[in-house]
Short mmCIF file of C-alpha atoms and ligand atoms in Angstrom, two decimals:
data_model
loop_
_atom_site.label_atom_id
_atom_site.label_comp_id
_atom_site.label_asym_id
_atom_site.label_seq_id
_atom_site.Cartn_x
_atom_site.Cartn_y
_atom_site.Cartn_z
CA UNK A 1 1.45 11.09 24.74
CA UNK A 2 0.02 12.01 21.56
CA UNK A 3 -3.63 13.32 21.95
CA UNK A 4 -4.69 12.42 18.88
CA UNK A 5 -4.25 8.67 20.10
CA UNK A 6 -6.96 8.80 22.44
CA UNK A 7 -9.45 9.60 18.84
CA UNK A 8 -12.34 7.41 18.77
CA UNK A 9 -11.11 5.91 15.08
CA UNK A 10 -7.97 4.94 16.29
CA UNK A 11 -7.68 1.65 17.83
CA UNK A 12 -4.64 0.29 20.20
CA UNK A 13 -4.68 -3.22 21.32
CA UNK A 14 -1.73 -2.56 23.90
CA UNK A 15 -1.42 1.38 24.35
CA UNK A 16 1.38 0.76 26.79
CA UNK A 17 3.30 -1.08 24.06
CA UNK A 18 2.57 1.51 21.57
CA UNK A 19 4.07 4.42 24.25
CA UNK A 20 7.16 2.22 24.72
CA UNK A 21 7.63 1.46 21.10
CA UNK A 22 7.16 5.44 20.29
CA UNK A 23 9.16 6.87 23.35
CA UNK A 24 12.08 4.16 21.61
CA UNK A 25 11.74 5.42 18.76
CA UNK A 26 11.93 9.10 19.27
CA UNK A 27 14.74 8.50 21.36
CA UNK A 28 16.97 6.88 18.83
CA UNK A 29 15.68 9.37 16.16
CA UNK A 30 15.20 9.81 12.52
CA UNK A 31 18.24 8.59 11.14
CA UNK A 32 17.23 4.87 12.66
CA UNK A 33 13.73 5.05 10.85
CA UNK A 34 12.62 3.29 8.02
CA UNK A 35 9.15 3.77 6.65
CA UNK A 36 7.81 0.89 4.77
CA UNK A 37 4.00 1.49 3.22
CA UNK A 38 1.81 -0.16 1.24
CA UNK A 39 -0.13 1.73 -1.37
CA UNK A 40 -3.85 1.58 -2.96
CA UNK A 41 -5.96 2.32 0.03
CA UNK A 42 -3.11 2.87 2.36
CA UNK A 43 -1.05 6.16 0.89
CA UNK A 44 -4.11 6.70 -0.92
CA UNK A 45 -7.78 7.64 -0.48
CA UNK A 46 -10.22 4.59 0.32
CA UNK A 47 -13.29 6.68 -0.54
CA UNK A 48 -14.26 10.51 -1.46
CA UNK A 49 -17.84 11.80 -0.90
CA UNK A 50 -19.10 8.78 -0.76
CA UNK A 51 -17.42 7.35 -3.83
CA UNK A 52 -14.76 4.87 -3.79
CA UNK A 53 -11.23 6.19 -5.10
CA UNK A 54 -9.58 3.62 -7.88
CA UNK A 55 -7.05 1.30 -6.87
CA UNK A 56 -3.63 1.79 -9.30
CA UNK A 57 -5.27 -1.59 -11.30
CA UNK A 58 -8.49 1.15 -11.53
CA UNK A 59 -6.96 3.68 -12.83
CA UNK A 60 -6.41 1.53 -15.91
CA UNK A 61 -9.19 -0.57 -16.11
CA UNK A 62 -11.55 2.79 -15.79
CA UNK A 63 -9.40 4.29 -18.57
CA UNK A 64 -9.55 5.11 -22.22
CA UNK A 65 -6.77 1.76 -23.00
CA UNK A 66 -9.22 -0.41 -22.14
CA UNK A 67 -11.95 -1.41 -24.72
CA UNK A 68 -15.53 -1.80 -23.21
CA UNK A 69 -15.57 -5.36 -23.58
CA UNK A 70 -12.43 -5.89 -21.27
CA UNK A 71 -13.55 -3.35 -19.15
CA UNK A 72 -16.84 -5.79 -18.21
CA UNK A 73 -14.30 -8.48 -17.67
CA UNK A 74 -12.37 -6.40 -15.29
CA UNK A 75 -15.18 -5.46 -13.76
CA UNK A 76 -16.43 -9.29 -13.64
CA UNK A 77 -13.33 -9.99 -11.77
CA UNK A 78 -13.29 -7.44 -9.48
CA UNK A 79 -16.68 -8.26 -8.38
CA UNK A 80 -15.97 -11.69 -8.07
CA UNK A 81 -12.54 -11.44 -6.06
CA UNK A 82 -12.37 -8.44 -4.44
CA UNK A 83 -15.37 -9.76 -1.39
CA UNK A 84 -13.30 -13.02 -1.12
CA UNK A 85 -10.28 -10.34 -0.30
CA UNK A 86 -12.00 -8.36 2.36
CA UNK A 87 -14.08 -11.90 3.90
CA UNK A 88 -13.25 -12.40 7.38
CA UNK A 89 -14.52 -15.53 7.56
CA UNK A 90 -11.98 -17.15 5.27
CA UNK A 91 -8.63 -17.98 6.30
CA UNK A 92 -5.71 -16.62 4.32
CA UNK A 93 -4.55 -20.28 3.00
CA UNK A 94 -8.11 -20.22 1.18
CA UNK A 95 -7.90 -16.92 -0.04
CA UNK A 96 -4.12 -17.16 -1.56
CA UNK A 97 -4.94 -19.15 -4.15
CA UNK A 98 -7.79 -16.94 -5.39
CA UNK A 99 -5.87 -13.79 -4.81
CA UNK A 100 -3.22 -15.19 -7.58
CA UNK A 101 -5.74 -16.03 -9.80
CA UNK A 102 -7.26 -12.70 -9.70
CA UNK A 103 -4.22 -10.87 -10.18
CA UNK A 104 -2.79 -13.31 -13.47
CA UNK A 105 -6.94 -12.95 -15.34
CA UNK A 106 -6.16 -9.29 -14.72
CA UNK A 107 -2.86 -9.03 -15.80
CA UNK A 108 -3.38 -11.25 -18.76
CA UNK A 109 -6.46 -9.39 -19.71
CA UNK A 110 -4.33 -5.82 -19.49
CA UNK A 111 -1.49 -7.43 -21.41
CA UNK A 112 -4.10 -8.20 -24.43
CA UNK A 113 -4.86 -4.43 -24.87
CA UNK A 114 -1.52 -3.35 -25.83
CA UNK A 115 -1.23 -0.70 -23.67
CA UNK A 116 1.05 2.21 -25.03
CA UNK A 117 3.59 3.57 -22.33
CA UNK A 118 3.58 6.91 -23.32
CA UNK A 119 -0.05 7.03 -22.65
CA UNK A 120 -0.17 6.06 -19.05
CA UNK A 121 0.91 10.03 -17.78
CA UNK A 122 -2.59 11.24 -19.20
CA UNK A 123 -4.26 8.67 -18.21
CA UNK A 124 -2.88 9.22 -14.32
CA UNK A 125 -3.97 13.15 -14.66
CA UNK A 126 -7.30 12.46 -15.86
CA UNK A 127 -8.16 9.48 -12.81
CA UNK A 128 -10.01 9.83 -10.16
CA UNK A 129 -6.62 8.91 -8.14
CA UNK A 130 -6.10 10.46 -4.87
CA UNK A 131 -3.40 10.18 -2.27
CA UNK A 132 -4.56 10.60 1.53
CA UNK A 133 -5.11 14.03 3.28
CA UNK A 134 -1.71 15.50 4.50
CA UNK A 135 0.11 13.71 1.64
CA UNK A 136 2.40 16.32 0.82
CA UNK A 137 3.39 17.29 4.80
CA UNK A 138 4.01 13.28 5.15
CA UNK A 139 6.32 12.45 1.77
CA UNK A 140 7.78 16.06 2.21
CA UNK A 141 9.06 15.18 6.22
CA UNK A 142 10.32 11.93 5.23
CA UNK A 143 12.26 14.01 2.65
CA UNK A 144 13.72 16.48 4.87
CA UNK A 145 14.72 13.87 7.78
CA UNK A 146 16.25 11.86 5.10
CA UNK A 147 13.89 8.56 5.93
CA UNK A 148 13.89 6.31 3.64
CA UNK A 149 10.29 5.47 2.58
CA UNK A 150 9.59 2.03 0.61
CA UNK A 151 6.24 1.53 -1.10
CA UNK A 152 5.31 -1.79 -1.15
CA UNK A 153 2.35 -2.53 -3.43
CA UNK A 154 0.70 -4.97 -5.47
CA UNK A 155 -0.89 -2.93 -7.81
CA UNK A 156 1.04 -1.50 -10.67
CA UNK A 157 4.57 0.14 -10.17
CA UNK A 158 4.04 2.06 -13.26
CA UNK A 159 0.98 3.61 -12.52
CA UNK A 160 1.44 4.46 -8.87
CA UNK A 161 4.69 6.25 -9.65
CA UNK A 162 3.18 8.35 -11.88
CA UNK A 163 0.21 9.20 -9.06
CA UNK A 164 3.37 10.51 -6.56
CA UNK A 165 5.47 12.00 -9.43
CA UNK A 166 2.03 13.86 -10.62
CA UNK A 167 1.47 14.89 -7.17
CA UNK A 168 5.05 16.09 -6.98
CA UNK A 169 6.50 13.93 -3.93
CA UNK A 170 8.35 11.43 -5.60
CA UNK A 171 11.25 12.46 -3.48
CA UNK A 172 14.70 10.70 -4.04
CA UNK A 173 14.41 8.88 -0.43
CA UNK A 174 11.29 7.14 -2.05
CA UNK A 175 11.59 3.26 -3.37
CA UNK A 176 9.39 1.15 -4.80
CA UNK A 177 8.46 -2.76 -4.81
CA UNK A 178 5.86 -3.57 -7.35
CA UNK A 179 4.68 -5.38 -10.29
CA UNK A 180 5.88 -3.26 -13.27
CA UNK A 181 5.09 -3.16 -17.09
CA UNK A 182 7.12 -4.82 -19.66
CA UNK A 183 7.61 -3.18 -23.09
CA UNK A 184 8.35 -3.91 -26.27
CA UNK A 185 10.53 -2.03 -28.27
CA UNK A 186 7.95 0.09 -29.53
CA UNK A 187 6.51 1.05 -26.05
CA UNK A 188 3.75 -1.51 -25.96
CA UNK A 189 2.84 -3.55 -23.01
CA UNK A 190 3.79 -7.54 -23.67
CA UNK A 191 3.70 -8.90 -19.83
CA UNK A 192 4.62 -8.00 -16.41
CA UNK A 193 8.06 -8.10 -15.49
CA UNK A 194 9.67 -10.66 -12.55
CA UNK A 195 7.34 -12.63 -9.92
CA UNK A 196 3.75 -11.44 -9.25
CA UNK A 197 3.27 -9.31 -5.98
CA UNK A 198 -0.07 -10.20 -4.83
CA UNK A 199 -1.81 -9.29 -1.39
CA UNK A 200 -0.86 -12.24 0.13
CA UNK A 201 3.05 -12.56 -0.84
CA UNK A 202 4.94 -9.84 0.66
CA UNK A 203 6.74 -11.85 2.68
CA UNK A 204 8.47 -13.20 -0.31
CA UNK A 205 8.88 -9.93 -1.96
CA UNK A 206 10.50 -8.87 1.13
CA UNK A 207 12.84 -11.07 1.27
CA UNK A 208 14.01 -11.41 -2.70
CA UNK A 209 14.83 -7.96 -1.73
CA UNK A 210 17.87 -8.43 0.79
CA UNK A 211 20.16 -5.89 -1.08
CA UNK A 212 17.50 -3.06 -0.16
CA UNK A 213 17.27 -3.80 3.55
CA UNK A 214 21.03 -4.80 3.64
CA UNK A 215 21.70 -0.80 2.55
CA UNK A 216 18.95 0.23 5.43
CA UNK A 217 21.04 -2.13 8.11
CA UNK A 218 21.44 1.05 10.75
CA UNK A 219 18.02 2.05 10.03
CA UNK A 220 16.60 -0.85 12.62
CA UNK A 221 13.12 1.27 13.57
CA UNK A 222 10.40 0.82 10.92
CA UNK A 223 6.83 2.48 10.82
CA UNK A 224 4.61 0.15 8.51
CA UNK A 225 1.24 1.43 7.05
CA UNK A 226 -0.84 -1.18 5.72
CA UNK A 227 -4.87 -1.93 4.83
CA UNK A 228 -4.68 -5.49 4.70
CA UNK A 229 -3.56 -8.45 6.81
CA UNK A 230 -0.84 -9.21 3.62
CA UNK A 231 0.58 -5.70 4.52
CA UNK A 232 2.29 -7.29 8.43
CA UNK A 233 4.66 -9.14 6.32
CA UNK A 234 6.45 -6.09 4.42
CA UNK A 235 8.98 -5.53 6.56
CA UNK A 236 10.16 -9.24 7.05
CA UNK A 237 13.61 -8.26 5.30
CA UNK A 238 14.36 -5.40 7.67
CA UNK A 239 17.65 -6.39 9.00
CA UNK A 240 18.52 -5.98 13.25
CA UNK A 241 15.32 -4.64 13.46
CA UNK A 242 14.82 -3.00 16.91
CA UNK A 243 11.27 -1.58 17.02
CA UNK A 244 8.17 -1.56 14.50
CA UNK A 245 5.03 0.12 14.82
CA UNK A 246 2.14 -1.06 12.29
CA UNK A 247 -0.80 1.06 11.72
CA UNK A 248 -3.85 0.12 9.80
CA UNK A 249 -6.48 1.21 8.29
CA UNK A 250 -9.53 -0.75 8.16
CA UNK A 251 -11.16 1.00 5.41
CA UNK A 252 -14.22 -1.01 4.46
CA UNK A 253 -13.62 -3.92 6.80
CA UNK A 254 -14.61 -1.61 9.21
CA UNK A 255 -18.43 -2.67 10.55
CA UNK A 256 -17.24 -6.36 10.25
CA UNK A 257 -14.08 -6.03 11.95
CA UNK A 258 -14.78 -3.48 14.53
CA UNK A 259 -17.03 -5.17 17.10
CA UNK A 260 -13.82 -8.06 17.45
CA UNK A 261 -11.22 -5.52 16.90
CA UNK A 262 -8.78 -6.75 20.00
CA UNK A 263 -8.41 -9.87 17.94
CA UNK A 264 -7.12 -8.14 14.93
CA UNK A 265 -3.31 -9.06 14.36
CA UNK A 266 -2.33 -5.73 13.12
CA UNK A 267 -1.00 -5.07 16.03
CA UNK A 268 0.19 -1.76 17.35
CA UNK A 269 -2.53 1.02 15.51
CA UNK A 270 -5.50 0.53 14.10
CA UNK A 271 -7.24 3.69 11.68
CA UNK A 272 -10.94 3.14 11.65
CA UNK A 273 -11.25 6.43 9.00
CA UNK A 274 -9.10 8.58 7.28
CA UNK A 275 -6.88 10.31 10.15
CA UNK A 276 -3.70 10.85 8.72
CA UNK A 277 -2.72 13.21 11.60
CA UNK A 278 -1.64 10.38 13.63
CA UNK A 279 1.24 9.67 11.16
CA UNK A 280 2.06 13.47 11.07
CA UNK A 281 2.21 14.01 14.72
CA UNK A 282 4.28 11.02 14.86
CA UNK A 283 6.84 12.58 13.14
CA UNK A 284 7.05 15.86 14.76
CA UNK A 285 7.28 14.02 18.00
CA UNK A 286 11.07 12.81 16.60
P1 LIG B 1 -1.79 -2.71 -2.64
O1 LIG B 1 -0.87 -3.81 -2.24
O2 LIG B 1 -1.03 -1.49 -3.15
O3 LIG B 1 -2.81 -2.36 -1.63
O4 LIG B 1 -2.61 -3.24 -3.96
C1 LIG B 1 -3.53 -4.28 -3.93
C2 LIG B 1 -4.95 -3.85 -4.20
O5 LIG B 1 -5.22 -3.88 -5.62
C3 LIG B 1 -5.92 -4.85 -3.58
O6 LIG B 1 -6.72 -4.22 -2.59
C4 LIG B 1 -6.80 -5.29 -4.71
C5 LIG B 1 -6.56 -4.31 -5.80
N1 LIG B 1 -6.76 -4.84 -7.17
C6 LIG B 1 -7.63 -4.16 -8.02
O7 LIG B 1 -8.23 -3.16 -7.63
N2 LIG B 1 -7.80 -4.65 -9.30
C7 LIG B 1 -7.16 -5.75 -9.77
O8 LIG B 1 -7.33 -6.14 -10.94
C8 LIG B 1 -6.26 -6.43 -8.88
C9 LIG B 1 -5.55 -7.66 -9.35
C10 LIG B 1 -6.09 -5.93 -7.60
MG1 LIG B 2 -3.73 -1.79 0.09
#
């Protein structure tokens, strides 16, 4: 149905379902969608010749805020957490625990810099942040169709809205749910406001957030984009929903996950490498 389906990186553990679920889809048409993504490594790039691309945490930790003595300490804590995030072998009821514990060092650490809000636009412009190939073609559609697109992250709302606003496709059908800054009076950082979003509670996020899917009742369709296991819960608020189709991209769980990839529970598409057309053909198909 779509050629681009048949690609070596993309993975399908029931084509037929996948057919149905798009053939429903386009039939019912763009005002029923509802496009609900998470961000670092999903809207944006995993890697770039060769390099890894920073995460919206990145951005700051690699950036001029941060003194060289937290930066080790970031560093330290990436190293340590972020293999216990991408480890197969460990169930997600081990890894929750670890993942929270990550993400409150981090934030505490961030918090003790006294990070100045009007600095965080230059420090945006001069990362090494980039969104995935055929960014603008995907946030523009949405745009046009009027689909509502929800980013659901658990990096830092601050920071990734200035990547799309930067990049000039924070369009007004665009919401996000993330952990956002807290200032003081004077602009600088003092904590993170409302409950953490980590990897592993999305669920939870999604449903705090009834009001949002309550407005998006009609819209019972929903394409989710996700890199990690975390990401299948995002659209557990989505009211009378009808049909979902989950893509996701493996990134660097890749070699590990590919030989056993039929027993991967992100269901409908899986994105061995960057191929964005997938999600662009999927919309000119509506
Ligand atoms: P996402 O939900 O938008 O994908 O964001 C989560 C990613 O952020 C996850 O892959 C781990 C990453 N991360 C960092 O890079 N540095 C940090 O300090 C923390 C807490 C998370
Ligand atoms: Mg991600």
């Amino acid at each position: 149905m779509i050629p681009v389906l048949s690609n070596s990186s993309v993975s399908m553990r029931d084509p037929k379902r996948v057919e149905q679920i798009l053939t429903s889809m386009r039939n019912a048409g763009a005002s029923t969608l509802q496009v609900i993504s998470d961000f670092d490594m999903t809207l944006t790039r995993f890697a770039c010749n060769g390099k890894r691309c920073p995460t919206s945490h990145n951005i700051l930790d690699n950036s001029k805020l941060i003194s060289e003595d937290c930066k080790a300490k970031l560093k330290n804590l990436l190293d340590t957490y972020y293999p216990i995030e991408i480890d197969s072998t460990r169930s997600v009821e081990e890894k929750l625990p670890l993942m929270v514990e990550w993400w409150t060092k981090a934030h505490e650490l961030l918090v003790q810099q006294k990070i100045i809000k009007d600095r965080l636009a230059l420090v945006v412009r001069e990362s090494e942040a980039k969104l995935r190939d055929g960014y603008q073609q995907f946030f523009d559609h949405l745009h046009q169709l009027s689909v509502p697109l929800l980013i659901f992250s658990a990096g830092i709302g601050d920071v990734l809205e200035e990547v799309i606003r930067q990049a000039g496709v924070f369009h007004p059908n665009v919401k996000v749910f993330s952990n956002y800054m807290d200032f003081d009076e004077s602009g600088v950082l003092r904590a993170f406001k409302g409950e953490l979003i980590h990897i592993y509670n999305k669920r939870e996020g999604a449903l705090l957030n009834t009001e949002h899917f309550k407005e998006l009742q009609s819209r019972s369709n929903v394409l989710l984009l996700g890199d990690s296991l975390g990401d299948l819960n995002m659209a557990d608020g989505v009211m009378d929903l009808q049909n979902i189709l989950k893509i996701g991209y493996l990134n660097d769980k890749d070699n590990e996950h590919r030989p056993k990839i039929s027993k991967i529970r992100m269901d409908s598409v899986i994105l061995f490498s960057v191929c964005w057309n997938i999600i662009l053909l999927f919309f000119f198909y509506m």
